[in-house]
Every structure is written in structure tokens, then in C-alpha cells.
Tab-separated table of C-alpha atoms in Angstrom:
chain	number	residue	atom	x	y	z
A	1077	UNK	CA	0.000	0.000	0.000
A	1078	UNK	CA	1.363	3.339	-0.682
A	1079	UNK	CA	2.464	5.707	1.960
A	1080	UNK	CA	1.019	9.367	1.878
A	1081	UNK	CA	3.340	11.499	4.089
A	1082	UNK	CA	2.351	14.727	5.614
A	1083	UNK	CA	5.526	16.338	5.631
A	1084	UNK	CA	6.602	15.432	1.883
A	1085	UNK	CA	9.459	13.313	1.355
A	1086	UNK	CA	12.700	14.404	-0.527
A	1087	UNK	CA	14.485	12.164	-3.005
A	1088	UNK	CA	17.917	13.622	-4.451
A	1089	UNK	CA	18.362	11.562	-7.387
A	1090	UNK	CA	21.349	11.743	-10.231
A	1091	UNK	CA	23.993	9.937	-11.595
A	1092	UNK	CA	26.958	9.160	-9.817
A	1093	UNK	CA	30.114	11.945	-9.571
A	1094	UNK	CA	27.498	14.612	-10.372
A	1095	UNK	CA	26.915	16.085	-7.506
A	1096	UNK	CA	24.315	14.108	-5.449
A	1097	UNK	CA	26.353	13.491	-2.057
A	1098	UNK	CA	26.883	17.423	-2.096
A	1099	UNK	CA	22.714	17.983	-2.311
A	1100	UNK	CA	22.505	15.601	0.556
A	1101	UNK	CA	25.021	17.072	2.529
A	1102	UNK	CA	23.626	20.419	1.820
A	1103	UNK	CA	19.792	19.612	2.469
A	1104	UNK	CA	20.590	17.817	5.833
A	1105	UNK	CA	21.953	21.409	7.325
A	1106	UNK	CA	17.993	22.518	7.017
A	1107	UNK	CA	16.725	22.777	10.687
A	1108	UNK	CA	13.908	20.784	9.260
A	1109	UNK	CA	15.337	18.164	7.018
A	1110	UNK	CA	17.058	15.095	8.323
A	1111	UNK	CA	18.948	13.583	5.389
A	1112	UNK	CA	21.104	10.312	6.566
A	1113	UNK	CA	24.165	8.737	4.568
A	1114	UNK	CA	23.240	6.819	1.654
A	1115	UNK	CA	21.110	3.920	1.937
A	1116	UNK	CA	20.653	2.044	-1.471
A	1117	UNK	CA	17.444	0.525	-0.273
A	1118	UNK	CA	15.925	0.644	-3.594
A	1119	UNK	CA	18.634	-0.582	-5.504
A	1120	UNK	CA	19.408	-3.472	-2.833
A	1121	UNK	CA	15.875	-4.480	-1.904
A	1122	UNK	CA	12.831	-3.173	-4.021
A	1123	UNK	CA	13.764	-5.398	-7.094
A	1124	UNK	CA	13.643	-8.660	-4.455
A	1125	UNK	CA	10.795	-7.743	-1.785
A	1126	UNK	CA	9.368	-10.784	-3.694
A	1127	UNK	CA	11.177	-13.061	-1.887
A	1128	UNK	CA	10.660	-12.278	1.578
A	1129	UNK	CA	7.148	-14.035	1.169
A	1130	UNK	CA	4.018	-12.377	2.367
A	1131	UNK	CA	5.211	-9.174	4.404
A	1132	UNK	CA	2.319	-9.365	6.700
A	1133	UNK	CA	3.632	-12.432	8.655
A	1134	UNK	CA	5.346	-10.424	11.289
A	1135	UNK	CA	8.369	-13.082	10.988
A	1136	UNK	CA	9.053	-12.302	6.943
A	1137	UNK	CA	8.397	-8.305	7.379
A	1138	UNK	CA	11.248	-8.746	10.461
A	1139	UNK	CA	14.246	-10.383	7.845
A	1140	UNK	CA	13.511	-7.320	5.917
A	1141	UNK	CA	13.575	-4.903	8.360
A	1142	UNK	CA	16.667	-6.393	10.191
A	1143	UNK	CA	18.564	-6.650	7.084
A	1144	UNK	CA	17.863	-3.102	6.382
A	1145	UNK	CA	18.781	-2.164	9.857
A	1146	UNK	CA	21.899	-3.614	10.008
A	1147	UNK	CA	23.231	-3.474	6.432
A	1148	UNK	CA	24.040	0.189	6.092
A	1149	UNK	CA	27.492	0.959	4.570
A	1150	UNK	CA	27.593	3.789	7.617
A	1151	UNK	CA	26.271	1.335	10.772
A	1152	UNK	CA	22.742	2.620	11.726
A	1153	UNK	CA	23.339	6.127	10.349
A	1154	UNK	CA	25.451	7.317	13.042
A	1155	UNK	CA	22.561	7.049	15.784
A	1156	UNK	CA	22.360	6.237	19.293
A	1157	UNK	CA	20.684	2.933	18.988
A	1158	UNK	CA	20.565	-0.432	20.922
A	1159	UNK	CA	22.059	-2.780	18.419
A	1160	UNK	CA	20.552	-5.882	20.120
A	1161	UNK	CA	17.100	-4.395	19.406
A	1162	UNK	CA	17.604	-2.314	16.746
A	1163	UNK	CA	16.217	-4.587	14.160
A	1164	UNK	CA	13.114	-5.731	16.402
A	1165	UNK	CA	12.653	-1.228	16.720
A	1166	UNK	CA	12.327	-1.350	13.230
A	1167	UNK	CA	10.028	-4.185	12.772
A	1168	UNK	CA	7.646	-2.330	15.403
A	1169	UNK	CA	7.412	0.666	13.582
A	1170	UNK	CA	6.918	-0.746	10.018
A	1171	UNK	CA	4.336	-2.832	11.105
A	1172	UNK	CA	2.565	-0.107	12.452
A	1173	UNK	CA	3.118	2.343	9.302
A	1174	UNK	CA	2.497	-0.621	6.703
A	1175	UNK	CA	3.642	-4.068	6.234
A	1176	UNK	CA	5.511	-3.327	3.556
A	1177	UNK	CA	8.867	-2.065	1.851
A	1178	UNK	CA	7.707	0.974	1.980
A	1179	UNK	CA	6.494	0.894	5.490
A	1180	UNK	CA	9.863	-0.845	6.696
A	1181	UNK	CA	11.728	2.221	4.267
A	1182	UNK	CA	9.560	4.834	6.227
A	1183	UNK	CA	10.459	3.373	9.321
A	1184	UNK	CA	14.514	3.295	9.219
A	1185	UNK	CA	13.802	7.244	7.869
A	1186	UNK	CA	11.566	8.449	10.495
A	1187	UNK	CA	13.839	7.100	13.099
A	1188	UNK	CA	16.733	9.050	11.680
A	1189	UNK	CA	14.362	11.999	11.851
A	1190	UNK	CA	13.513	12.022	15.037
A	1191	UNK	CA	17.231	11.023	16.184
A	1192	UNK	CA	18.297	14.417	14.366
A	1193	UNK	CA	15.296	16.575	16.105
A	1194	UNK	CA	13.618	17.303	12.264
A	1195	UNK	CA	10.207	16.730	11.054
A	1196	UNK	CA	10.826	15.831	7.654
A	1197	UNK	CA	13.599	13.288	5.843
A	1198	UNK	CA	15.137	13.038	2.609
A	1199	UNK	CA	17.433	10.501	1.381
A	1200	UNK	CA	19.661	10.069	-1.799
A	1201	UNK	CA	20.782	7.546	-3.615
A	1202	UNK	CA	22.165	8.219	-6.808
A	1203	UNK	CA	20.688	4.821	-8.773
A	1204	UNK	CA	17.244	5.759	-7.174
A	1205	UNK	CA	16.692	7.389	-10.361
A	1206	UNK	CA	16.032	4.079	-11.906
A	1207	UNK	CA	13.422	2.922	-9.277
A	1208	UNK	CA	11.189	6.219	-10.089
A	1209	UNK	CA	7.756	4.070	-10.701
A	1210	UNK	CA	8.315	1.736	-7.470
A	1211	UNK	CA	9.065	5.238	-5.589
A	1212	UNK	CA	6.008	6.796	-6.784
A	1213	UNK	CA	4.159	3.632	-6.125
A	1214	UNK	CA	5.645	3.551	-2.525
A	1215	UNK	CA	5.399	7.515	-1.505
A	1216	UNK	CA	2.915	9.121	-4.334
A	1217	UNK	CA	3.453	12.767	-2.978
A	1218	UNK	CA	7.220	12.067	-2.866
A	1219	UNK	CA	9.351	15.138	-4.497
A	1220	UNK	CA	12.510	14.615	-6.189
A	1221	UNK	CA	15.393	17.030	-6.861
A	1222	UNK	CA	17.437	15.151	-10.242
A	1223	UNK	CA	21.090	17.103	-10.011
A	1224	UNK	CA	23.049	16.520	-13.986
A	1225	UNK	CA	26.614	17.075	-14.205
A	1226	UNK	CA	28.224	17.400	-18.138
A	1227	UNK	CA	29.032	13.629	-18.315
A	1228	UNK	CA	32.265	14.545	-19.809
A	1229	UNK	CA	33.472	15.747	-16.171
A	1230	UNK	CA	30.993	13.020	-14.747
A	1231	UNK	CA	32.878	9.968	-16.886
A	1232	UNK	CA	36.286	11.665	-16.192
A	1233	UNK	CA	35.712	11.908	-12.508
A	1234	UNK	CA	34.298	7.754	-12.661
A	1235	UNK	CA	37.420	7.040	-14.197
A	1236	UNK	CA	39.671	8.418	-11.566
A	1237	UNK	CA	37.595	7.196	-8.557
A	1238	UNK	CA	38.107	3.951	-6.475
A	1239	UNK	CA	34.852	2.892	-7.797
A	1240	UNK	CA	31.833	2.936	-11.010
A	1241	UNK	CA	32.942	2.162	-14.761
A	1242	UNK	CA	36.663	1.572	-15.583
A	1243	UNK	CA	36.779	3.259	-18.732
A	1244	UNK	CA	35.245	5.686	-21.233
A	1245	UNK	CA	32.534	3.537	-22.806
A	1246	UNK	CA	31.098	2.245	-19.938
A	1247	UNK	CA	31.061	5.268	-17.840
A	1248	UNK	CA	28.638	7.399	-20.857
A	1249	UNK	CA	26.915	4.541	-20.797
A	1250	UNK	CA	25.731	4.694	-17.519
A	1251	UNK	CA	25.718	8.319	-17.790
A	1252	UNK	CA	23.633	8.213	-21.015
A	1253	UNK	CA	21.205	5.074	-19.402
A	1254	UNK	CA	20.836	7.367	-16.064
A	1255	UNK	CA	19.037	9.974	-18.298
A	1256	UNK	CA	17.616	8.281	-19.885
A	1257	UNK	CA	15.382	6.256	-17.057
A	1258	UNK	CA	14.037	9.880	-15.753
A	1259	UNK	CA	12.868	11.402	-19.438
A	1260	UNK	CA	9.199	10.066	-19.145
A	1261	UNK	CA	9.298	11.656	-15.432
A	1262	UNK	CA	10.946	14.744	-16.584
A	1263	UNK	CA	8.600	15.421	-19.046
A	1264	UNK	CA	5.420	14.148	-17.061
A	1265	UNK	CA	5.646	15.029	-13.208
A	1266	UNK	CA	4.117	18.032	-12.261
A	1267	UNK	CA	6.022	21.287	-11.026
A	1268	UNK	CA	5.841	20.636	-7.244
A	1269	UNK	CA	7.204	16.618	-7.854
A	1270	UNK	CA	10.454	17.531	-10.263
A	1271	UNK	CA	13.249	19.762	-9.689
A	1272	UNK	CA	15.807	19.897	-11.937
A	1273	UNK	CA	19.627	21.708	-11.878
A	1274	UNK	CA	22.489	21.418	-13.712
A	1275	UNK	CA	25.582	20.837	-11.244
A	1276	UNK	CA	27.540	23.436	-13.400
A	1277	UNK	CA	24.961	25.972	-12.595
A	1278	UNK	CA	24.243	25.011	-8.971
A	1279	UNK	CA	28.165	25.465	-7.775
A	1280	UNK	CA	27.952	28.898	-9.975
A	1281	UNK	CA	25.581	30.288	-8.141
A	1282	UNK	CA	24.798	28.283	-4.974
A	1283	UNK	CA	22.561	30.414	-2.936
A	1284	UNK	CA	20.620	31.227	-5.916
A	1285	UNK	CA	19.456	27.691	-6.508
A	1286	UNK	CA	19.435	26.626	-2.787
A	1287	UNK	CA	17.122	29.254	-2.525
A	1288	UNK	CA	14.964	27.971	-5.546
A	1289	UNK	CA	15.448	24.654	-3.673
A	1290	UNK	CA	13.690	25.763	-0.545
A	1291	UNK	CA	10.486	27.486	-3.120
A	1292	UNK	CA	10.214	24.097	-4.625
A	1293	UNK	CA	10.206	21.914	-1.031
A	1294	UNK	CA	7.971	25.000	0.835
A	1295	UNK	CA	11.082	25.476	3.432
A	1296	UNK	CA	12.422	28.799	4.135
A	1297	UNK	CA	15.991	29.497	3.055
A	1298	UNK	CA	18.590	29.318	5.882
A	1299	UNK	CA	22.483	30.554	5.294
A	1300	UNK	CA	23.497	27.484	7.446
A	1301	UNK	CA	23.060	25.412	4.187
A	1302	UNK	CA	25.740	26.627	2.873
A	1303	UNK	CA	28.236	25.607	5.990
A	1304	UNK	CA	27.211	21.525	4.954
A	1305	UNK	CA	31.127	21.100	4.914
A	1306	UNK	CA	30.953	21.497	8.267
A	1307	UNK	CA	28.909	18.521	9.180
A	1308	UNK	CA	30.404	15.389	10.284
A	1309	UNK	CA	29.012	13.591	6.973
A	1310	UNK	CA	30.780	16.061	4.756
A	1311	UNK	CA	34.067	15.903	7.375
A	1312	UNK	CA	33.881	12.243	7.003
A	1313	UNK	CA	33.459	12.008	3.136
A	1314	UNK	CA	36.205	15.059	3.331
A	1315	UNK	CA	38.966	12.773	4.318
A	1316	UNK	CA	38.242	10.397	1.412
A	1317	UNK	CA	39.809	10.499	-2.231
A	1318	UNK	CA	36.864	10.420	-3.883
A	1319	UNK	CA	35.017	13.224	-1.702
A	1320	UNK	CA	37.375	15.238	-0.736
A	1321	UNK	CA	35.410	18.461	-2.459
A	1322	UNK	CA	32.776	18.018	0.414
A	1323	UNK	CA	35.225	18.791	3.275
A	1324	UNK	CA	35.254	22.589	1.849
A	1325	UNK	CA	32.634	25.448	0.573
A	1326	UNK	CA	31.309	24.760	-2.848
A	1327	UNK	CA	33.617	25.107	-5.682
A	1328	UNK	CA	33.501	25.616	-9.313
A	1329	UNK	CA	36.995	24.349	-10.177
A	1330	UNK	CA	35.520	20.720	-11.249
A	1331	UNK	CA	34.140	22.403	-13.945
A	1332	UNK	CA	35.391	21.267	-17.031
A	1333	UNK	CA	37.985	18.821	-16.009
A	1334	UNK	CA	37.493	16.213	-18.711
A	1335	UNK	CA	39.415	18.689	-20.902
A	1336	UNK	CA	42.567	17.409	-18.830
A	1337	UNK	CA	41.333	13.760	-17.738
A	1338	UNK	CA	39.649	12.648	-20.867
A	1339	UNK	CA	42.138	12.268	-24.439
A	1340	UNK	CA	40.375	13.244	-27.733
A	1341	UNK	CA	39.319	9.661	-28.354
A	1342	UNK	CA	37.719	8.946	-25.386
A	1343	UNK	CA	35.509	12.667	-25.798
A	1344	UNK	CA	35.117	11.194	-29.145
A	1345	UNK	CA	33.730	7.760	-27.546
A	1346	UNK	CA	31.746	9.799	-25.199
A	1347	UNK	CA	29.718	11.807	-27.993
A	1348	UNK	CA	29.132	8.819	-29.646
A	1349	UNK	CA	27.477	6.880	-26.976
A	1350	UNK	CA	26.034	10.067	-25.041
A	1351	UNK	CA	25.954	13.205	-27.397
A	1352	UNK	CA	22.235	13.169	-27.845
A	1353	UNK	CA	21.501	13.531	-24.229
A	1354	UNK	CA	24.486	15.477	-23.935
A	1355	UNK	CA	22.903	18.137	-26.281
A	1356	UNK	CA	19.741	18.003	-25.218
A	1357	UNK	CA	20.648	19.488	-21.756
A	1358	UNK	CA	22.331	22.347	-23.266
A	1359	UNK	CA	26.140	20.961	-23.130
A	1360	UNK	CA	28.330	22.322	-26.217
A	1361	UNK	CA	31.561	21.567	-28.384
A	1362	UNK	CA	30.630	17.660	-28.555
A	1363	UNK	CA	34.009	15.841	-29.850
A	1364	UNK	CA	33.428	14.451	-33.250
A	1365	UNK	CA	31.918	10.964	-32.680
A	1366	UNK	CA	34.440	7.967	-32.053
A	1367	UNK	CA	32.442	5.123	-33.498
A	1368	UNK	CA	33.479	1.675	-31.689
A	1369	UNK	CA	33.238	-1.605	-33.385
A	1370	UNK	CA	31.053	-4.614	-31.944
A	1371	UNK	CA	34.312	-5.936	-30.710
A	1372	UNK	CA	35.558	-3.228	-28.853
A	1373	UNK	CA	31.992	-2.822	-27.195
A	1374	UNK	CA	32.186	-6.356	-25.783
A	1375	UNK	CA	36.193	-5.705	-25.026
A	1376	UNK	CA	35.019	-2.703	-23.018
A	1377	UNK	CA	32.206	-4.802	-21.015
A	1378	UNK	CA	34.104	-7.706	-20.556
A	1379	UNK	CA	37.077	-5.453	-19.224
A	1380	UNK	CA	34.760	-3.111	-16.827
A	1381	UNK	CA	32.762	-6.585	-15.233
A	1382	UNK	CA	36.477	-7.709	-14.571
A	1383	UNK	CA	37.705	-4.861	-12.651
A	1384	UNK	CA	34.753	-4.721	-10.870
A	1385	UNK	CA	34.479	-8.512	-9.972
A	1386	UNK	CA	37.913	-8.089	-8.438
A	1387	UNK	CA	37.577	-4.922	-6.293
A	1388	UNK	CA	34.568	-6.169	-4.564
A	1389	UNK	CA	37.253	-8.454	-2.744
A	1390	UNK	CA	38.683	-4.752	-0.885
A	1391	UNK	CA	37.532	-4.122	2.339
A	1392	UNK	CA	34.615	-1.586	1.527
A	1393	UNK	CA	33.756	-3.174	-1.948
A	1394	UNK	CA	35.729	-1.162	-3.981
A	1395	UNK	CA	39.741	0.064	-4.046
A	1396	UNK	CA	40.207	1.683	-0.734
A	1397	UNK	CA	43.528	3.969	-1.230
């Protein structure tokens, strides 16, 4: 059954390295938003709910609910929490909500909430934007705030993290697949459901859009938004390679940086695979297309599921430097 919330919750959606952990970290410093680390709920468990069997015997909705309790990348978000009953807290409170995903989902957010002192939660994961029908189905008044970042800078910033696509053609693919899943809701949701920013824009001009932000969720503006780096999930994410940009004020020096991390081919590769979607949101001087063979497709896939198969063996899933 679907979950109607009073106090509306937020989804910051996007694709990965464009800008998505910064929106969280930003929304959370609202005196009346509680936004936790990411979750991957969606990604993790909506696509399976199936096989936890009927979700109104008490003993199928409590696997789901522990394993969503105690599988967080960041144990229990940080809060002060009994870990011996944490799952069975959980259970309680989805059962009472709805015996459901959604109503164990609601449950693990509205504890955060309340740990943090704030009405209202939000919550981003970045692949969330291909689960937009089961979140509608789950939350119907849910709003959403999609962030894009050129996927030049987006692929060259993949390619130099310790985790995502290992080269060119994979990373526009999942660039070019991420916008494509939210066209149909881009062009269909209604004003007060979709808010959309371009990442170059947004670190331009932050206040600006935070402020248009705030319009679009009916919260006033606060300047303590803008101190997020200050937070101890931006501090945290500070002292790591890949998000080191959140330990300090927002910046407009990624701007552009496939110019040095990306060689002619691989821009060429890139407008190939992504240059219609690339054009369509207003992004110029498109490389002349690189057109790969069939071969070098499946070269490129192979290579990528490789990589990946052997970094999940690292402690945290992924090359830990």
C-alpha cells in the first residue's frame, strides 16, 4: 500500500560523480530536514521484496527490516541505537506504518528523523533514479530534486575514482542510461514533484538555486546550508579520495575537467554513446563521434565486469587507497 506522508518526502536523485552526495550534505543542514548517509534501499531491496514471502507475517516483514537495519554501509546512520534491538525497533514501527517495503523504508527514515530533532527526511541515492515508478508507487506525494553534471566531467571523474565504470565507454553509458530512465518523469511530473539543476549551474551560483530549492520543497531558506562542509558527513566524506570536495565550501573548479582527464578519443567515444543527451541538456563543443566496433563494445564490457568482480574483494567493496 502506498504511503502518503504529511511532511513530503525528498528524493535527491542523479547519476553518480554529479553532484548528489553534495545535495545531501547540503539539504541535511535545514533545521527541518534530516537527510542520513546513503542507503541504497531501492537498488538493494525493491527489485527482491518478492522473496521475503508475504510481508504481513510479522516473521518475513522482520528479515527485511533487520537486514535493512543492520546493512548500512555507515552502521545505523550514526545514531544512538541499541544494536541488540535495533532490528526488532524497526520491525515495530513498520508494522505499524504498513507491512511493507515501503512501510519498513519509512520506518529506518523516520527514526533518523527524530534522532536528528527534524520533522521531515530526505534521502539520496544516486541509482534511485532508476526505481522512479516503485518510488512513486511507494510515496505518491514524494518530491525529487534530479542534479546533472556534463558527463564529460561526470565519466572523467568515474574514471579516476576507487569505484563505477573503468573506462570511457562504460562510464557514458551509464551516464547516457541514467538519463535516460528519468525522461518520461521529466517530461510528465508536475512542477511541485520535479526539480531539476544542472551541477555546473548550482556550484555557480549556490545560494541562488538553494534558494529555488527551498520554493520548490515550501522550506524557508537558511544561510546554514551553505556551511554543509561542516557537518560530520561532509568531514567524514572530506577525508576520502573520492570526496574530498565536500570537506570545503562549494567550488567551481571541477568544472570542465574532462578537458585534462579525458584524451580526444575517449571525448570522441563519449559523444558517440552520449551526445544526444548530452545536447539536449544544453552541453556544447561535442568531440566528433568515435564510433566503436562490436568488438571493442564487448572488449570494453568484458574489461569493466572484470575490474569490478575483483575490487569487490577490498575491504569496503571497492579500491580503498
Amino acid at each position: 500500500m502506498p504511503i502518503n506522508l504529511e511532511q513530503r518526502p525528498i528524493f535527491v536523485i542523479g547519476g553518480e560523480r554529479s553532484g548528489t552526495t553534495l545535495i545531501m550534505s547540503i539539504l541535511g543542514c535545514h533545521p527541518n530536514i534530516a537527510v542520513p548517509e546513503v542507503a541504497w534501499y531501492y537498488p538493494r531491496f525493491r527489485p527482491y521484496i518478492h522473496t521475503y514471502g508475504d510481508l504481513s507475517d510479522i516473521e518475513n516483514l522482520g528479515t527485511l527490516c533487520e537486514e535493512m537495519a543492520y546493512g548500512l554501509k555507515t552502521p545505523f546512520w550514526d545514531m544512538d541505537v541499541n544494536p541488540a534491538t535495533f532490528g526488532q525497533e524497526i520491525t515495530e514501527a513498520a508494522r505499524e506504518k504498513e507491512s511493507s517495503f515501503a512501510g519498513a523504508y519509512c520506518a529506518m527514515l523516520d527514526r533518523f528523523a527524530r534522532e536528528m530533532g527534524k520533522p521531515r527526511w530526505g534521502e539520496k541515492t544516486p541509482y534511485n533514479m532508476f526505481y522512479m515508478k516503485e518510488i512513486l508507487e511507494d510515496f505518491p506525494n514524494a518530491q525529487f530534486i534530479f542534479i546533472t553534471r556534463d558527463g564529460r566531467d561526470a565519466s572523467a571523474d568515474y574514471l579516476e575514482s576507487s569505484f563505477g565504470p573503468t573506462n570511457i565507454y562504460c562510464a557514458a553509458k551509464l551516464w547516457n542510461m541514467g538519463q535516460d530512465a528519468v525522461k518520461p518523469f521529466r517530461e510528465s511530473l508536475p512542477a511541485d514533484q520535479w526539480y531539476e539543476v544542472l551541477y555546473e549551474d548550482f556550484v555557480t551560483e549556490p545560494e541562488k538555486y538553494l534558494r529555488d530549492i527551498c520554493s520548490y520543497i515550501n522550506e524557508e531558506y537558511t544561510d546554514e546550508l551553505l556551511n554543509f562542509h561542516q557537518t560530520k558527513i561532509a568531514q567524514r566524506r572530506g577525508q576520502t579520495k573520492d570526496h574530498a570536495p565536500l570537506g570545503s565550501p562549494v567550488s567551481d573548479k571541477y568544472v570542465g575537467i574532462y578537458k585534462n582527464l579525458l584524451s580526444k578519443r575517449d571525448q570522441g567515444i563519449f559523444a558517440w554513446v552520449a551526445g544526444e543527451n548530452a545536447a539536449e541538456l544544453g552541453y556544447k563543443d561535442l568531440a566528433e563521434k568515435e564510433i566503436l566496433s562490436d568488438f571493442q563494445i564487448k572488449y570494453y564490457e568484458e574489461l569493466d565486469g572484470r575490474y569490478r568482480a575483483v575490487t569487490l574483494e577490498a575491504p569496503e567493496g571497492h579500491l580503498v587507497i
